[in-house]
Short mmCIF file of C-alpha atoms in Angstrom, two decimals:
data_model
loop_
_atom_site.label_atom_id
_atom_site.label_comp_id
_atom_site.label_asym_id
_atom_site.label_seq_id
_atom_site.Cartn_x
_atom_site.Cartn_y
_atom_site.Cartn_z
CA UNK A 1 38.98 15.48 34.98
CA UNK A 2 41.69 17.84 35.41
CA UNK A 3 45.07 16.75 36.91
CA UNK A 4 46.37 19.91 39.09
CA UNK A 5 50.08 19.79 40.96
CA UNK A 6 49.86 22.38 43.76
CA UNK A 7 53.06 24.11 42.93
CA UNK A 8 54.27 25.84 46.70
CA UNK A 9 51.88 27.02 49.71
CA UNK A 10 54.32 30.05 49.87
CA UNK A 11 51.49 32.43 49.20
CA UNK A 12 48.73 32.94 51.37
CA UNK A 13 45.96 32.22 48.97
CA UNK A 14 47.18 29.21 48.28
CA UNK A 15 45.16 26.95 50.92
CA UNK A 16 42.16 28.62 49.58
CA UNK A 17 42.54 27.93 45.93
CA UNK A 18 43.36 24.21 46.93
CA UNK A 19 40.14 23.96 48.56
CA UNK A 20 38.36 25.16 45.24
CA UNK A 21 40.18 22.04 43.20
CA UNK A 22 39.06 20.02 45.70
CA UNK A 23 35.69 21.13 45.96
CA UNK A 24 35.44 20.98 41.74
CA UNK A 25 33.76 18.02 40.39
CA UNK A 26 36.16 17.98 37.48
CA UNK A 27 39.59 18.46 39.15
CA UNK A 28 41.17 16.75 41.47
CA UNK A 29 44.43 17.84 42.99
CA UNK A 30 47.36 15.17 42.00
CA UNK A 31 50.58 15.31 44.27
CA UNK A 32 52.51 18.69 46.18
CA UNK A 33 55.79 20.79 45.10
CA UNK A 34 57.79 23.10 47.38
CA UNK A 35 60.36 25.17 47.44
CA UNK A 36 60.57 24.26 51.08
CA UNK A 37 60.20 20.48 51.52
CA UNK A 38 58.97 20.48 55.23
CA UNK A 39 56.02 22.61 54.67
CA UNK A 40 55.46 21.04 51.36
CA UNK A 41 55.26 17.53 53.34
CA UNK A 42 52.87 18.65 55.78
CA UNK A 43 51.08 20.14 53.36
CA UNK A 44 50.69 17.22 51.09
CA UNK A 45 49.90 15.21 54.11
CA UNK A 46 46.77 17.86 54.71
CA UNK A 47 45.60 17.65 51.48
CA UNK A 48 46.08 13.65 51.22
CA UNK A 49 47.94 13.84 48.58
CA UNK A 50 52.06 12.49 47.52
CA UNK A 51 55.11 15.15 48.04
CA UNK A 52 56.92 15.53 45.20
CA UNK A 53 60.80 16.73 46.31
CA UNK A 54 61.73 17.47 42.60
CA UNK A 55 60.29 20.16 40.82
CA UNK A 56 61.07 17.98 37.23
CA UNK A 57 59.73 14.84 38.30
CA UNK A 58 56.11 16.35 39.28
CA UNK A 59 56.03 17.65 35.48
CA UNK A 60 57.06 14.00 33.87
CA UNK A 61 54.27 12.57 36.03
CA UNK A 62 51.45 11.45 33.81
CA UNK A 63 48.85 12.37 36.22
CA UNK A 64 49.78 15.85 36.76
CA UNK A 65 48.19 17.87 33.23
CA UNK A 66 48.49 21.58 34.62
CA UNK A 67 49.93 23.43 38.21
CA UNK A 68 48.74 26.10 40.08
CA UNK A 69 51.68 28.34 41.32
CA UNK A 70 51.72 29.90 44.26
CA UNK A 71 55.47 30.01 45.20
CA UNK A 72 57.72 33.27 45.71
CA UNK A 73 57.12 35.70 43.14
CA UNK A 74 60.92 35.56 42.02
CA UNK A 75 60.31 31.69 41.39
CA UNK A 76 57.27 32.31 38.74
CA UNK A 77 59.47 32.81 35.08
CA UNK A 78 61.37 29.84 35.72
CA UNK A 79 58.32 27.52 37.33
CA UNK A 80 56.05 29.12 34.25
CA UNK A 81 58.52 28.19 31.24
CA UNK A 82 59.52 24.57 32.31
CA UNK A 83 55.35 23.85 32.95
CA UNK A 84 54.90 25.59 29.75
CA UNK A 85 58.09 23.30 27.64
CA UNK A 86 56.49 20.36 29.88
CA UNK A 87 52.87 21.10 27.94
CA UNK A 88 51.12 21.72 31.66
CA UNK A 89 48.63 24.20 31.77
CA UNK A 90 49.33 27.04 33.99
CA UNK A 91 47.34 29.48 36.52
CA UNK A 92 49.60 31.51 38.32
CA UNK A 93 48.91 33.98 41.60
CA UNK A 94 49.64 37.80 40.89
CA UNK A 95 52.04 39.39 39.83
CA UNK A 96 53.35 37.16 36.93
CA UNK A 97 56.55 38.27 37.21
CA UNK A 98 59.14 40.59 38.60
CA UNK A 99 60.51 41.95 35.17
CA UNK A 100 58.50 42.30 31.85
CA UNK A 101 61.45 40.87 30.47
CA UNK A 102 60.35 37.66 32.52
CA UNK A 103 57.05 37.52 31.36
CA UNK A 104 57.96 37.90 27.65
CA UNK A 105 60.21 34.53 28.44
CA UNK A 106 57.40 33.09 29.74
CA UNK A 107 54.58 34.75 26.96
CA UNK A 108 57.05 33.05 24.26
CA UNK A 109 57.12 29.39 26.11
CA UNK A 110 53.59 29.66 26.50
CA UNK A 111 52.44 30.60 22.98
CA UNK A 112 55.06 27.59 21.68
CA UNK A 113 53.59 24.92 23.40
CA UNK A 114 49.96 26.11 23.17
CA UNK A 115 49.19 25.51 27.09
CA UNK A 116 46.14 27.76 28.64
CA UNK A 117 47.60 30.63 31.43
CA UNK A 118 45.24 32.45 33.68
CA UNK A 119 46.42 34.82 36.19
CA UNK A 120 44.47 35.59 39.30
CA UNK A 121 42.32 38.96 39.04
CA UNK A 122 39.60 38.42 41.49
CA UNK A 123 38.50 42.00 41.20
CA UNK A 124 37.80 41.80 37.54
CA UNK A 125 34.88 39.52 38.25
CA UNK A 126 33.11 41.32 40.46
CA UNK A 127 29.93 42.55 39.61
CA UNK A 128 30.60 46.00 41.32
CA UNK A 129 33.70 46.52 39.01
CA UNK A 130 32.02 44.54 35.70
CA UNK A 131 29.26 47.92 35.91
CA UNK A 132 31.83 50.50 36.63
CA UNK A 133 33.88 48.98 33.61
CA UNK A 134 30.78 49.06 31.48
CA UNK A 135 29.91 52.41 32.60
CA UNK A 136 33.12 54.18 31.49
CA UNK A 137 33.06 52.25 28.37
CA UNK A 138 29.15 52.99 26.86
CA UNK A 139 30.21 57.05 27.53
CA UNK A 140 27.81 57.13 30.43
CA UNK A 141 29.95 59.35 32.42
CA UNK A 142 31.43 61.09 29.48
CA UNK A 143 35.22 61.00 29.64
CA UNK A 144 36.71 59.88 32.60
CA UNK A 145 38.99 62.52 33.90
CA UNK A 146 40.10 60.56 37.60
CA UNK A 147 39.97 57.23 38.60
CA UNK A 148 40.82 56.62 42.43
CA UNK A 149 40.95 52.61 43.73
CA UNK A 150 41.93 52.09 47.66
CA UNK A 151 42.41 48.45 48.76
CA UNK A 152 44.23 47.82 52.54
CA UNK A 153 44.21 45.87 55.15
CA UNK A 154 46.18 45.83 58.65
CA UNK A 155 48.43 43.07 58.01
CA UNK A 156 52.03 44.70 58.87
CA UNK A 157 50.27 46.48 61.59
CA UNK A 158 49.06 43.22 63.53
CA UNK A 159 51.39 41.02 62.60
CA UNK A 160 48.92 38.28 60.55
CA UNK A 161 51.41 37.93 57.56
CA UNK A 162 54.02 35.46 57.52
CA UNK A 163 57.54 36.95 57.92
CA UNK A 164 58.82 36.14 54.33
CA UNK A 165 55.84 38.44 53.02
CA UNK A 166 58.36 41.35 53.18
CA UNK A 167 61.40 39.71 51.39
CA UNK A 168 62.34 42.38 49.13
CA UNK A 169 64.44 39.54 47.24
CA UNK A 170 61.56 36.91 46.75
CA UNK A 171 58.58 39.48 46.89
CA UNK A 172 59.65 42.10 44.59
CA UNK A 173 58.21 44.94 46.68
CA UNK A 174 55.84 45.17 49.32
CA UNK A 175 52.11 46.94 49.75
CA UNK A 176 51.79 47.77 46.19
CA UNK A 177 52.89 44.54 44.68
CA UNK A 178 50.92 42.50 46.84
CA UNK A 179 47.56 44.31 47.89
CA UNK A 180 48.13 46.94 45.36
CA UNK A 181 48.54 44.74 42.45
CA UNK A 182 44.40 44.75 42.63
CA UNK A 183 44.24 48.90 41.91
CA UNK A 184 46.79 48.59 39.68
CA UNK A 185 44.78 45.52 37.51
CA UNK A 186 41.58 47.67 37.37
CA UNK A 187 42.88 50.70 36.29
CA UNK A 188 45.04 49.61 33.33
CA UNK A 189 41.46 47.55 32.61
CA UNK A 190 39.43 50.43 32.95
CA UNK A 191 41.62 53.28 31.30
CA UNK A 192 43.77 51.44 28.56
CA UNK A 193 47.37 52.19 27.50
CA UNK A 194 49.45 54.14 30.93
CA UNK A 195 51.72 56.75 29.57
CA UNK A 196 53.73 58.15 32.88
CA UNK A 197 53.74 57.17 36.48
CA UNK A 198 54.57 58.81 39.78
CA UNK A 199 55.11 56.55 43.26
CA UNK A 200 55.36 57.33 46.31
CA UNK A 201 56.16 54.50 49.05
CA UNK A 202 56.98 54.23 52.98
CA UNK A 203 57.62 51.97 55.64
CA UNK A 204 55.93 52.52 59.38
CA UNK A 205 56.38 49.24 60.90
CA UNK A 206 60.23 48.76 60.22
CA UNK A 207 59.99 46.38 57.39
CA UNK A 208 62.32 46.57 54.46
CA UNK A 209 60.05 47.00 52.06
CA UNK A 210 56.76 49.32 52.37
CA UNK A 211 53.72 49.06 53.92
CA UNK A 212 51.63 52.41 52.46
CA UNK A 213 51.75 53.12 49.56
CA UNK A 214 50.43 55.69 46.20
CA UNK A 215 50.61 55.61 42.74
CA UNK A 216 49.43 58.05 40.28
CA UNK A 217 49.72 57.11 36.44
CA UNK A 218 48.51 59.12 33.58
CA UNK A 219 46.67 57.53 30.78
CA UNK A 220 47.05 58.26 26.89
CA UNK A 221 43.57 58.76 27.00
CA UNK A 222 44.45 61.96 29.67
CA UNK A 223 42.38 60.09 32.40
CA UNK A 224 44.52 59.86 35.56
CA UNK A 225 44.05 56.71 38.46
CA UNK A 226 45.13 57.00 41.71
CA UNK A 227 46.07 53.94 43.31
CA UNK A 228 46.03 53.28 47.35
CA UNK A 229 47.01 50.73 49.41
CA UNK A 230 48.14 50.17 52.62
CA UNK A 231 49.16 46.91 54.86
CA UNK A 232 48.93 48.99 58.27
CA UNK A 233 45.48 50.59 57.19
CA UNK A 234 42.48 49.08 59.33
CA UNK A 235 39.08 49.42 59.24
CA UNK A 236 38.95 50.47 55.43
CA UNK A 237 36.37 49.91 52.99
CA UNK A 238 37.30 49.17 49.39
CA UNK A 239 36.90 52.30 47.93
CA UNK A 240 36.52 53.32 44.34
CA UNK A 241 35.58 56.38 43.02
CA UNK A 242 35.50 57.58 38.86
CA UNK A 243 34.99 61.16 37.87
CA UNK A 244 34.36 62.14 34.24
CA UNK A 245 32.78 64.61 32.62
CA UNK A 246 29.43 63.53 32.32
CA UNK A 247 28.91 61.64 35.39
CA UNK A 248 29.87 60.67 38.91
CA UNK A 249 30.38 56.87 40.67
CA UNK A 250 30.92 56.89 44.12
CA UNK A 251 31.54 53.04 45.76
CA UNK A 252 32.79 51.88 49.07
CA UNK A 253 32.51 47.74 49.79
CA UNK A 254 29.27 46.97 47.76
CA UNK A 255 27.63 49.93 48.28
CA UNK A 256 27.65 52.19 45.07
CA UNK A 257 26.03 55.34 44.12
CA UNK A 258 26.00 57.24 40.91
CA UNK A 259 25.06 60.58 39.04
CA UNK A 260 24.91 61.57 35.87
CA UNK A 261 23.30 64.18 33.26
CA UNK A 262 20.75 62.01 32.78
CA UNK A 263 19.99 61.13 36.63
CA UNK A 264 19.59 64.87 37.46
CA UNK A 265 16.68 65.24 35.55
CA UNK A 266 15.13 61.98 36.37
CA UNK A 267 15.57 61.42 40.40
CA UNK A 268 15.87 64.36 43.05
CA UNK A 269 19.41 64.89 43.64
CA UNK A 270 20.62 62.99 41.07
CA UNK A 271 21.91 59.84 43.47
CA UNK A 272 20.83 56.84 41.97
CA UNK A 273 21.53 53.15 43.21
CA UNK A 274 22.30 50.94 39.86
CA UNK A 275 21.54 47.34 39.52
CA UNK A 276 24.71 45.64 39.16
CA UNK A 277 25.60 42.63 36.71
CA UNK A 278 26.24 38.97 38.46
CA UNK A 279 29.96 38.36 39.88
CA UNK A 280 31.80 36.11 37.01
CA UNK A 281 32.96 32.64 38.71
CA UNK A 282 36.25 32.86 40.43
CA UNK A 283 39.51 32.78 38.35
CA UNK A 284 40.17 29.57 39.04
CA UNK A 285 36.86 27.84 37.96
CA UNK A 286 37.49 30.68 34.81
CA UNK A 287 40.82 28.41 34.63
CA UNK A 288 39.48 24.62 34.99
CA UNK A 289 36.21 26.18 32.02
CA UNK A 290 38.99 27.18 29.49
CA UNK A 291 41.29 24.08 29.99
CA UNK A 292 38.11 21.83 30.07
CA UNK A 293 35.81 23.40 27.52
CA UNK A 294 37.47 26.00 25.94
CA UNK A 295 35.93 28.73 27.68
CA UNK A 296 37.61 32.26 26.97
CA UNK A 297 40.63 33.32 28.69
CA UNK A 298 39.87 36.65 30.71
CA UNK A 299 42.70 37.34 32.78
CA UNK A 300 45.94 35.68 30.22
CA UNK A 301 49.39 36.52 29.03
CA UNK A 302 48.60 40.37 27.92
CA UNK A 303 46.94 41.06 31.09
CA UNK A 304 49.47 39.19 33.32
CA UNK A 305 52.41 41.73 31.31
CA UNK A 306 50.33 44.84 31.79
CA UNK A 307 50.03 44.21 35.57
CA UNK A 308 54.14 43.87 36.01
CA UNK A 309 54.57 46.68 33.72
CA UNK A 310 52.98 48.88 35.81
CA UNK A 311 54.64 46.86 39.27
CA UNK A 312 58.09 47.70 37.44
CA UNK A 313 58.07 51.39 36.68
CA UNK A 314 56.19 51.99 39.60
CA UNK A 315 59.04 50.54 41.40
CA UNK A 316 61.55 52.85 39.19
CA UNK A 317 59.86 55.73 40.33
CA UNK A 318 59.71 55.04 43.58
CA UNK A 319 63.56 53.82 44.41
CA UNK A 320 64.69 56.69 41.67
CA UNK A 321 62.35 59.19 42.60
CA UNK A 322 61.00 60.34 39.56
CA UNK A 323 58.13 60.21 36.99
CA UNK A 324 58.93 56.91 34.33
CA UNK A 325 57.32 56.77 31.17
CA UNK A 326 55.70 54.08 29.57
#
């Protein structure tokens, strides 16, 4: 049985990945920390569970033997390195940090005190993305010359996020680090190493940080991704789209299409609907499997990094107005 604190309901996801502890057979959910003690209370009183004021004494507790994070993004190096130093596993909400610089303080605590980190990269386990991953990779499509991801939602436009979602301070950014953190995670999965990146970000519904957003990075490999999103953007599919030079995929939602050399000679007009691999269990399960039973780590420390390496330059170029190199 796994211990977990529930480290801040500051993020939106955070109710739901309670509800998965809860719901696990082999976890139970311990006690409540907050950066803000009255919702922490109230939260702690939902869940049926003690409030812990002090962020130290919830990590000297004997029953608490990991946390899940979900407080302001700005908060994650310093929550991450004392769990770390306290030996409590960690699984953290996206991004990881603000700063690579942070998340090599936190790679280093980590690695010291031999604690299991998972980030959360829902996308990656979905069975839509596993096949377009494995289609790049056998050659099937030759090489990959575009990548386009587009993941929105009309949360700035109707109002449905909480106010502090657009704290440049605590947030680090707006559309792109929260929404478009999922683009962002895919491509660098997809492509490999970035090697330059252009941004280009605005503001419609008088927020101080933006609510549309596009970045285009260049790969070593030559491939370029295009990622979209977009907090005042409804009614939008998911959209993904690769190109390469052997082969077409075309998906919006769950509804994929692809052609290649091969297809064109085997099926009129080369369209073919693939069979896609099962969805992977959610990150969190992922996280309880590795602490439990040493399951592998799919979304750790190097992936966390990668994802606020790209975040950070793609902030640089926006603010500075220019490419940045990797």
């Amino acid at each position: 049985m796994l211990n977990v604190a529930m480290i801040s309901r500051w993020h939106v996801h955070a109710p739901g990945y309670a509800r998965m502890i809860q719901e696990a057979e082999d976890a139970r959910i311990s006690c409540v920390w907050d950066e803000d003690p009255q919702r922490g209370r109230a939260w702690a009183e939902e869940l049926g569970v003690p409030f812990v004021e002090d962020y130290g004494a919830v990590l000297a507790r004997s029953d608490v033997d990991a946390v899940l994070i979900d407080s302001p993004t700005n908060m994650h190096r310093d929550l991450m390195v004392r769990a770390a130093q306290a030996k409590k596993h960690i699984f953290t909400e996206k991004c990881m940090c603000l700063t690579v610089a942070d998340c090599d303080e936190v790679i280093r605590a980590v690695e010291e005190n031999g604690v299991i980190f998972t980030i959360s990269f829902p996308q990656r386990c979905e069975g839509r993305n596993l096949f377009i991953k494995n289609a790049i990779d056998s050659g099937m499509l030759g090489e990959v010359t575009l990548l386009r991801v587009r993941n929105c939602h009309d949360g700035a436009l109707r109002g449905w996020l909480p106010d502090y979602w657009y704290d440049p301070e605590t947030t680090g950014g707006g559309a792109m680090m929260d929404l478009g953190a999922h683009p962002m995670y895919l491509a660098r999965w997809m492509l490999g190493a970035p090697k330059r990146i252009q941004s280009m970000f605005n503001d419609r519904t008088g927020h101080p940080v933006e609510d549309n957003s596009v970045s285009t990075i260049e790969f070593a490999n030559k491939a370029i991704a295009i990622s979209e999103t977009s907090l005042v953007s409804p009614m939008t599919p998911q959209i993904f789209e690769v190109y390469g030079t052997k082969g077409v995929i075309l998906a919006v939602d769950k509804n994929i299409r692809m052609m290649t050399e091969k297809t064109r000679d085997l099926v009129e007009g080369g369209w073919i609907v693939p069979k896609l691999p099962e969805a992977l269990p959610h990150p969190v399960r992922q996280w309880l499997d590795s602490v439990l039973y040493g399951a592998p780590v799919r979304f750790g420390l190097a992936e966390g990094r990668q994802l606020t390496e790209l975040m950070e330059k793609a902030y640089i170029a926006h603010r500075e107005k220019r490419e940045v190199e990797f």
